[in-house]
Amino acid sequence: MRTIPALLILAGCTSTPAPAADSSALGAELLKDGDKTPVRASLPFSVEGVPFVGTTLLQRRAGIGYKIVLEIPKGTQRVEMKTCHRRWVFKAPAVPFVTTYTPAFDTREMRSACELELTAVTRLGFKQRAIIDFSADETLPASTKCDGAALDGKLGATFCHAAVGTVQLITLPVAVRAYGQDGCGSLLPVRGAPEGTKFEWHQSAGYCSYLFHAADGREHRLDTYGWAEVERDE
Amino acid sequence: MSKILEILALILGFFVKRGATQEEIRRRTAATYRELDADSQDIANQSDAYEELRERARRDAAPPPEAPQPTKPPETQKLTITGPATAKANVSFTVQLSRPVPGADLYADVWRLCTIPAGATECAVVLNGVGTRAIRVVLGSETLAQCTVEVQQ
């Protein structure tokens, strides 16, 4: 009996070499294989030196790149970038992660709802995320109350990042026809407001798009991302 | 001896736990990569949906096609008939029309005199009754024009 522990030690019970484990993450998390719960975007980043946390909306510029610095945690295994048009991966990225994103000419990256999503897979295998949305050729401004913040929407587009199920609000300066993506929270006219100018919606999980069309042809685009899970920390 | 075994057990336990943790991390990472693969369509699907919304908005905003208008018949120029103020009974006189009136008849009061020849703008009239007579151009049941002639003996 006394020799058994010695034999086990000699045989070795470790599988692969690994860095020292962080005690704050040990044993507490359950794996969720196949879980597609959208995670809150919270990664700090900067674009052309201007800092943001989690999400932002920028004016789209033809043929000009955006220098992005992503404040990923040390030991990040991978950074993945994704748009509606492409997906590319950086393994063992440097910290901070620096890249230049240039919307691809003559694709939807230039002219449609097409966010840039940056996801870091941390040392412990968790996702941390940042999302950058871009204005396109919409010209109708709007005011949005989203997750406690007032978004001015003067670029003709708005990006609202909030928890799934919460109620958000958008106001237009003129009466509009409102259209929503199938499967996303319906736009509900607000009572008491001039008809067709104010709408509420329940934030849906993941990405959704809405369009507001005025009689003079101007449009406003509302993109939303509903998160159901807070990001995991190291 | 038992102390040594205790220490050895602790060391063994550390490695076993570390191995399990590494296995958790490996599985979690694999699951995260699978999620990222599965999510790869999300933004593209949203973009597709947005393009459809724009198309719907444009269709709704387009003016409806104009309903075909019924063809209006060309307005007919007003017809006038001119002739002499007086005429002798049983003596032919001529009346002029301002334009041809295909299919029209010539009347004296309520009596039909003749059908105006196609393309004609003049008509010869002979009346035998004495008195004031109304010379009328009639199409169907409608009097298009008339003039009066005093018929004398």
Coordinates of C-alpha atoms in Angstrom, one line a residue:
Chain A
M1 CA 0.0 0.0 0.0
R2 CA 2.8 2.4 0.8
T3 CA 4.3 2.0 -2.6
I4 CA 1.2 2.9 -4.5
P5 CA 1.5 6.7 -4.1
A6 CA 5.1 6.5 -5.1
L7 CA 4.2 4.5 -8.2
L8 CA 1.6 7.1 -9.1
I9 CA 4.0 9.9 -8.8
L10 CA 6.6 8.1 -10.9
A11 CA 4.0 7.4 -13.6
G12 CA 2.9 11.0 -13.7
C13 CA -0.8 12.2 -13.7
T14 CA -0.4 15.4 -15.6
S15 CA -1.5 15.5 -19.2
T16 CA 0.2 18.4 -21.0
P17 CA 2.5 21.2 -19.8
A18 CA 0.6 24.2 -18.7
P19 CA 1.3 27.6 -17.1
A20 CA 0.5 27.9 -13.4
A21 CA -3.2 27.9 -12.8
D22 CA -5.0 31.1 -11.5
S23 CA -6.6 30.2 -8.3
S24 CA -9.5 32.6 -8.8
A25 CA -10.8 30.6 -11.8
L26 CA -10.2 27.1 -10.4
G27 CA -13.0 24.6 -10.2
A28 CA -15.8 27.2 -10.1
E29 CA -16.9 27.4 -13.7
L30 CA -19.1 24.9 -15.5
L31 CA -18.4 24.1 -19.1
K32 CA -21.3 24.9 -21.4
D33 CA -20.6 22.9 -24.5
G34 CA -22.5 24.3 -27.5
D35 CA -23.7 27.2 -25.5
K36 CA -24.4 30.2 -27.8
T37 CA -25.4 32.6 -25.2
P38 CA -24.4 36.1 -26.4
V39 CA -21.8 37.7 -24.2
R40 CA -21.7 41.3 -23.1
A41 CA -19.1 43.3 -25.1
S42 CA -16.7 44.8 -22.6
L43 CA -13.2 44.8 -24.1
P44 CA -11.6 48.2 -23.9
F45 CA -10.2 49.4 -27.2
S46 CA -9.3 52.6 -29.1
V47 CA -9.8 53.7 -32.6
E48 CA -7.3 56.2 -34.0
G49 CA -6.4 56.9 -30.4
V50 CA -10.0 57.6 -29.1
P51 CA -10.8 55.1 -26.3
F52 CA -14.0 53.1 -26.0
V53 CA -15.3 50.2 -23.9
G54 CA -17.2 47.4 -25.5
T55 CA -19.0 49.0 -28.4
T56 CA -19.1 52.1 -30.5
L57 CA -20.5 53.4 -33.9
L58 CA -18.2 55.2 -36.3
Q59 CA -18.6 57.0 -39.5
R60 CA -17.8 54.9 -42.5
R61 CA -15.0 56.2 -44.6
A62 CA -14.3 54.9 -48.1
G63 CA -10.9 53.4 -48.6
I64 CA -9.4 54.6 -45.3
G65 CA -8.3 52.2 -42.6
Y66 CA -9.1 52.4 -38.9
K67 CA -6.2 51.7 -36.5
I68 CA -7.6 49.7 -33.7
V69 CA -5.8 48.9 -30.4
L70 CA -7.6 46.1 -28.4
E71 CA -6.7 45.9 -24.7
I72 CA -6.8 42.1 -24.5
P73 CA -5.7 40.3 -21.3
K74 CA -2.3 38.6 -21.1
G75 CA -2.2 35.1 -22.3
T76 CA -5.0 35.6 -24.8
Q77 CA -4.9 32.5 -27.1
R78 CA -6.5 34.0 -30.1
V79 CA -8.1 37.2 -31.5
E80 CA -10.8 36.7 -34.1
M81 CA -12.2 39.5 -36.3
K82 CA -15.4 39.1 -38.1
T83 CA -17.7 41.1 -40.4
C84 CA -20.6 40.2 -42.7
H85 CA -18.0 39.8 -45.4
R86 CA -15.0 38.0 -43.9
R87 CA -13.5 36.4 -40.8
W88 CA -9.9 36.3 -39.8
V89 CA -7.9 35.0 -36.9
F90 CA -4.7 36.0 -35.1
K91 CA -3.1 33.3 -32.9
A92 CA -1.0 34.1 -29.9
P93 CA -1.6 37.8 -30.4
A94 CA 0.6 40.5 -28.9
V95 CA -0.7 42.5 -25.9
P96 CA -2.2 45.0 -26.6
F97 CA -3.4 43.8 -30.0
V98 CA -3.0 46.3 -32.8
T99 CA -4.5 46.1 -36.2
T100 CA -5.8 48.2 -39.0
Y101 CA -9.3 47.5 -40.4
T102 CA -10.1 48.8 -43.9
P103 CA -13.6 48.2 -45.1
A104 CA -13.5 46.1 -48.3
F105 CA -14.3 48.2 -51.3
D106 CA -17.6 47.5 -53.1
T107 CA -18.8 45.1 -50.4
R108 CA -21.4 45.3 -47.7
E109 CA -18.6 46.4 -45.4
M110 CA -19.0 49.7 -47.2
R111 CA -22.7 50.1 -47.6
S112 CA -24.8 48.1 -45.3
A113 CA -25.4 46.9 -41.7
C114 CA -22.1 45.1 -41.2
E115 CA -20.5 45.4 -37.8
L116 CA -16.8 44.6 -37.0
E117 CA -16.7 42.1 -34.2
L118 CA -13.5 41.5 -32.3
T119 CA -13.3 38.5 -30.0
A120 CA -10.5 37.5 -27.7
V121 CA -10.3 33.9 -26.5
T122 CA -8.6 34.3 -23.1
R123 CA -6.0 32.1 -21.5
L124 CA -8.8 30.2 -19.7
G125 CA -10.9 29.8 -22.8
F126 CA -13.5 32.5 -22.2
K127 CA -14.7 35.0 -24.8
Q128 CA -14.3 38.7 -24.4
R129 CA -15.7 40.9 -27.1
A130 CA -15.8 44.4 -28.7
I131 CA -18.1 45.5 -31.5
I132 CA -17.7 48.4 -33.8
D133 CA -20.7 49.4 -36.0
F134 CA -20.5 51.8 -38.9
S135 CA -22.8 54.3 -40.5
A136 CA -23.6 53.9 -44.2
D137 CA -25.6 56.1 -46.5
E138 CA -28.5 56.7 -44.1
T139 CA -29.2 60.3 -43.4
L140 CA -32.1 60.6 -41.0
P141 CA -31.0 61.4 -37.4
A142 CA -32.6 59.8 -34.4
S143 CA -32.2 60.0 -30.6
T144 CA -32.0 56.7 -28.7
K145 CA -32.1 55.9 -25.0
C146 CA -30.1 52.7 -24.8
D147 CA -28.9 50.9 -21.6
G148 CA -29.1 54.2 -19.7
A149 CA -27.2 56.2 -22.2
A150 CA -28.4 58.8 -24.7
L151 CA -27.2 58.1 -28.3
D152 CA -27.5 61.0 -30.7
G153 CA -27.7 59.0 -34.0
K154 CA -26.7 62.0 -36.0
L155 CA -24.8 59.8 -38.5
G156 CA -28.0 58.2 -39.6
A157 CA -27.3 55.0 -37.7
T158 CA -27.4 53.9 -34.1
F159 CA -25.9 50.9 -32.3
C160 CA -27.6 49.8 -29.1
H161 CA -25.9 47.3 -26.8
A162 CA -28.0 46.2 -23.9
A163 CA -29.1 43.2 -21.9
V164 CA -31.6 40.8 -23.5
G165 CA -35.2 41.6 -22.6
T166 CA -34.6 45.2 -21.5
V167 CA -36.8 47.9 -23.1
Q168 CA -35.1 50.6 -25.1
L169 CA -36.4 53.7 -26.9
I170 CA -35.8 55.6 -30.1
T171 CA -37.2 58.9 -31.2
L172 CA -37.3 60.2 -34.8
P173 CA -37.7 63.9 -35.8
V174 CA -40.4 63.1 -38.4
A175 CA -43.0 60.4 -38.9
V176 CA -41.6 57.2 -40.3
R177 CA -42.5 53.7 -41.4
A178 CA -40.7 51.3 -39.2
Y179 CA -39.4 47.9 -40.2
G180 CA -37.8 45.2 -38.0
Q181 CA -35.8 42.1 -38.7
D182 CA -37.8 38.9 -38.5
G183 CA -37.3 37.1 -35.2
C184 CA -36.3 40.3 -33.4
G185 CA -38.2 42.3 -30.8
S186 CA -41.1 44.2 -32.4
L187 CA -41.2 48.0 -32.5
L188 CA -44.0 49.3 -30.4
P189 CA -45.3 52.9 -31.0
V190 CA -45.2 55.0 -27.8
R191 CA -48.6 56.3 -26.8
G192 CA -48.9 60.0 -26.6
A193 CA -46.1 60.7 -29.1
P194 CA -46.8 62.1 -32.6
E195 CA -47.6 59.1 -34.7
G196 CA -44.7 57.3 -36.2
T197 CA -42.0 59.2 -34.3
K198 CA -41.3 57.2 -31.1
F199 CA -40.9 53.4 -30.6
E200 CA -39.9 51.1 -27.9
W201 CA -38.5 47.5 -28.3
H202 CA -37.4 44.6 -26.1
Q203 CA -33.8 43.9 -26.8
S204 CA -33.3 40.5 -28.5
A205 CA -30.4 38.2 -28.1
G206 CA -27.5 38.7 -30.6
Y207 CA -27.7 41.0 -33.6
C208 CA -30.8 42.7 -34.9
S209 CA -31.5 45.4 -37.4
Y210 CA -34.3 47.9 -37.7
L211 CA -35.0 50.5 -40.4
F212 CA -37.0 53.8 -40.2
H213 CA -38.1 55.3 -43.5
A214 CA -39.4 58.8 -43.8
A215 CA -41.7 60.1 -46.5
D216 CA -38.9 62.2 -48.0
G217 CA -36.8 59.1 -48.5
R218 CA -34.4 59.6 -45.6
E219 CA -33.7 56.5 -43.5
H220 CA -32.3 55.7 -40.1
R221 CA -30.7 52.3 -39.3
L222 CA -30.8 50.9 -35.8
D223 CA -28.5 47.9 -35.1
T224 CA -28.8 46.1 -31.7
Y225 CA -26.9 43.5 -29.8
G226 CA -28.5 41.9 -26.9
W227 CA -26.3 40.1 -24.4
A228 CA -27.5 37.4 -22.0
E229 CA -24.2 36.7 -20.2
V230 CA -21.7 38.8 -18.5
E231 CA -18.2 38.2 -19.8
R232 CA -15.9 36.1 -17.7
D233 CA -12.9 37.6 -16.1
E234 CA -9.5 36.1 -15.6
Chain B
M1 CA 6.9 8.2 7.4
S2 CA 3.3 9.1 7.5
K3 CA 4.3 12.8 7.2
I4 CA 6.2 12.0 4.1
L5 CA 3.2 10.2 2.6
E6 CA 1.0 13.1 3.5
I7 CA 3.3 15.5 1.7
L8 CA 3.5 13.2 -1.3
A9 CA -0.3 12.9 -1.4
L10 CA -0.6 16.7 -1.4
I11 CA 1.9 17.0 -4.2
L12 CA 0.0 14.2 -6.1
G13 CA -3.2 16.0 -5.5
F14 CA -1.8 19.3 -6.8
F15 CA -0.8 17.7 -10.1
V16 CA -4.1 15.8 -10.5
K17 CA -6.0 19.0 -9.8
R18 CA -3.8 21.0 -12.2
G19 CA -4.4 18.3 -14.8
A20 CA -8.1 18.5 -14.3
T21 CA -8.0 22.3 -14.6
Q22 CA -6.0 22.1 -17.7
E23 CA -8.5 19.7 -19.1
E24 CA -11.4 22.1 -18.2
I25 CA -9.6 24.9 -19.9
R26 CA -9.0 22.8 -23.0
R27 CA -12.6 21.7 -23.2
R28 CA -13.8 25.3 -22.6
T29 CA -11.5 26.6 -25.3
A30 CA -12.7 24.0 -27.7
A31 CA -16.3 24.9 -26.9
T32 CA -15.5 28.6 -27.4
Y33 CA -14.0 27.9 -30.7
R34 CA -17.1 25.9 -31.7
E35 CA -19.3 28.8 -30.6
L36 CA -17.3 31.2 -32.7
D37 CA -17.7 28.9 -35.7
A38 CA -21.4 28.6 -35.1
D39 CA -21.7 32.4 -34.7
S40 CA -19.9 33.1 -38.0
Q41 CA -23.3 33.6 -39.8
D42 CA -24.8 36.0 -37.3
I43 CA -23.6 39.3 -38.7
A44 CA -24.1 38.1 -42.3
N45 CA -27.7 37.1 -41.5
Q46 CA -28.3 40.4 -40.0
S47 CA -26.9 42.2 -43.0
D48 CA -29.2 40.1 -45.3
A49 CA -32.2 41.0 -43.1
Y50 CA -31.3 44.7 -43.3
E51 CA -31.1 44.6 -47.1
E52 CA -34.6 43.0 -47.2
L53 CA -35.9 45.7 -44.9
R54 CA -34.6 48.4 -47.2
E55 CA -36.2 46.7 -50.2
R56 CA -39.5 46.5 -48.4
A57 CA -39.3 50.2 -47.5
R58 CA -38.5 51.1 -51.1
R59 CA -41.5 49.1 -52.4
D60 CA -43.8 50.6 -49.9
A61 CA -42.6 54.1 -50.8
A62 CA -42.9 53.7 -54.6
P63 CA -46.0 55.4 -56.0
P64 CA -48.7 53.0 -57.1
P65 CA -48.9 52.5 -60.8
E66 CA -51.4 54.9 -62.4
A67 CA -54.8 53.4 -63.1
P68 CA -55.5 53.4 -66.8
Q69 CA -57.7 56.4 -67.7
P70 CA -60.7 55.8 -69.9
T71 CA -60.2 57.2 -73.3
K72 CA -62.2 60.3 -73.8
P73 CA -63.7 60.8 -77.2
P74 CA -62.2 63.9 -78.9
E75 CA -64.3 66.9 -78.2
T76 CA -66.4 67.6 -81.2
Q77 CA -66.1 71.1 -82.6
K78 CA -69.3 73.0 -82.3
L79 CA -71.4 72.7 -85.5
T80 CA -73.0 75.7 -87.0
I81 CA -75.4 75.8 -90.0
T82 CA -75.9 78.9 -92.0
G83 CA -78.3 79.7 -94.8
P84 CA -80.5 82.4 -96.3
A85 CA -82.9 84.2 -94.1
T86 CA -85.7 83.8 -96.6
A87 CA -86.4 81.3 -99.4
K88 CA -89.1 80.8 -102.0
A89 CA -91.3 77.7 -101.7
N90 CA -90.3 74.8 -104.0
V91 CA -87.1 76.6 -104.9
S92 CA -83.8 75.0 -103.9
F93 CA -81.5 76.9 -101.5
T94 CA -78.2 76.0 -99.9
V95 CA -77.3 75.6 -96.3
Q96 CA -73.6 75.4 -95.2
L97 CA -72.2 73.4 -92.3
S98 CA -69.1 74.5 -90.5
R99 CA -67.8 70.9 -90.7
P100 CA -68.7 67.5 -92.1
V101 CA -71.0 65.4 -89.8
P102 CA -70.9 61.8 -91.0
G103 CA -74.2 60.1 -90.6
A104 CA -76.2 63.2 -89.7
D105 CA -79.7 63.9 -91.2
L106 CA -81.1 67.2 -92.3
Y107 CA -84.5 68.1 -90.9
A108 CA -87.0 70.8 -91.6
D109 CA -88.9 71.2 -88.3
V110 CA -89.8 67.6 -87.5
W111 CA -89.6 66.3 -91.0
R112 CA -86.6 64.5 -92.2
L113 CA -85.3 65.8 -95.5
C114 CA -82.3 63.7 -96.2
T115 CA -79.1 62.2 -94.9
I116 CA -76.2 64.5 -95.3
P117 CA -73.7 62.9 -97.6
A118 CA -70.4 61.8 -96.0
G119 CA -67.8 64.6 -96.0
A120 CA -70.4 67.2 -97.2
T121 CA -70.4 70.7 -95.8
E122 CA -73.2 72.0 -98.1
C123 CA -76.7 70.8 -98.6
A124 CA -79.4 71.8 -101.0
V125 CA -82.8 72.1 -99.4
V126 CA -86.3 72.5 -101.1
L127 CA -89.3 73.4 -99.0
N128 CA -92.9 73.7 -100.1
G129 CA -94.5 74.9 -96.9
V130 CA -94.9 78.6 -96.4
G131 CA -93.9 80.1 -93.0
T132 CA -90.9 80.1 -90.6
R133 CA -89.1 76.8 -90.8
A134 CA -86.3 75.4 -88.6
I135 CA -83.6 73.7 -90.6
R136 CA -81.8 71.3 -88.3
V137 CA -78.8 69.0 -88.5
V138 CA -79.6 65.9 -86.4
L139 CA -77.3 63.1 -85.3
G140 CA -79.1 60.2 -83.7
S141 CA -81.7 62.1 -81.5
E142 CA -79.6 65.2 -80.9
T143 CA -79.9 68.4 -82.8
L144 CA -76.4 69.6 -83.5
A145 CA -77.3 72.9 -85.1
Q146 CA -80.2 74.8 -86.6
C147 CA -81.1 77.9 -88.4
T148 CA -84.5 79.4 -89.4
V149 CA -85.7 80.2 -92.8
E150 CA -88.7 82.3 -93.8
V151 CA -90.3 80.4 -96.7
Q152 CA -92.4 82.6 -99.0
Q153 CA -94.7 82.0 -101.9

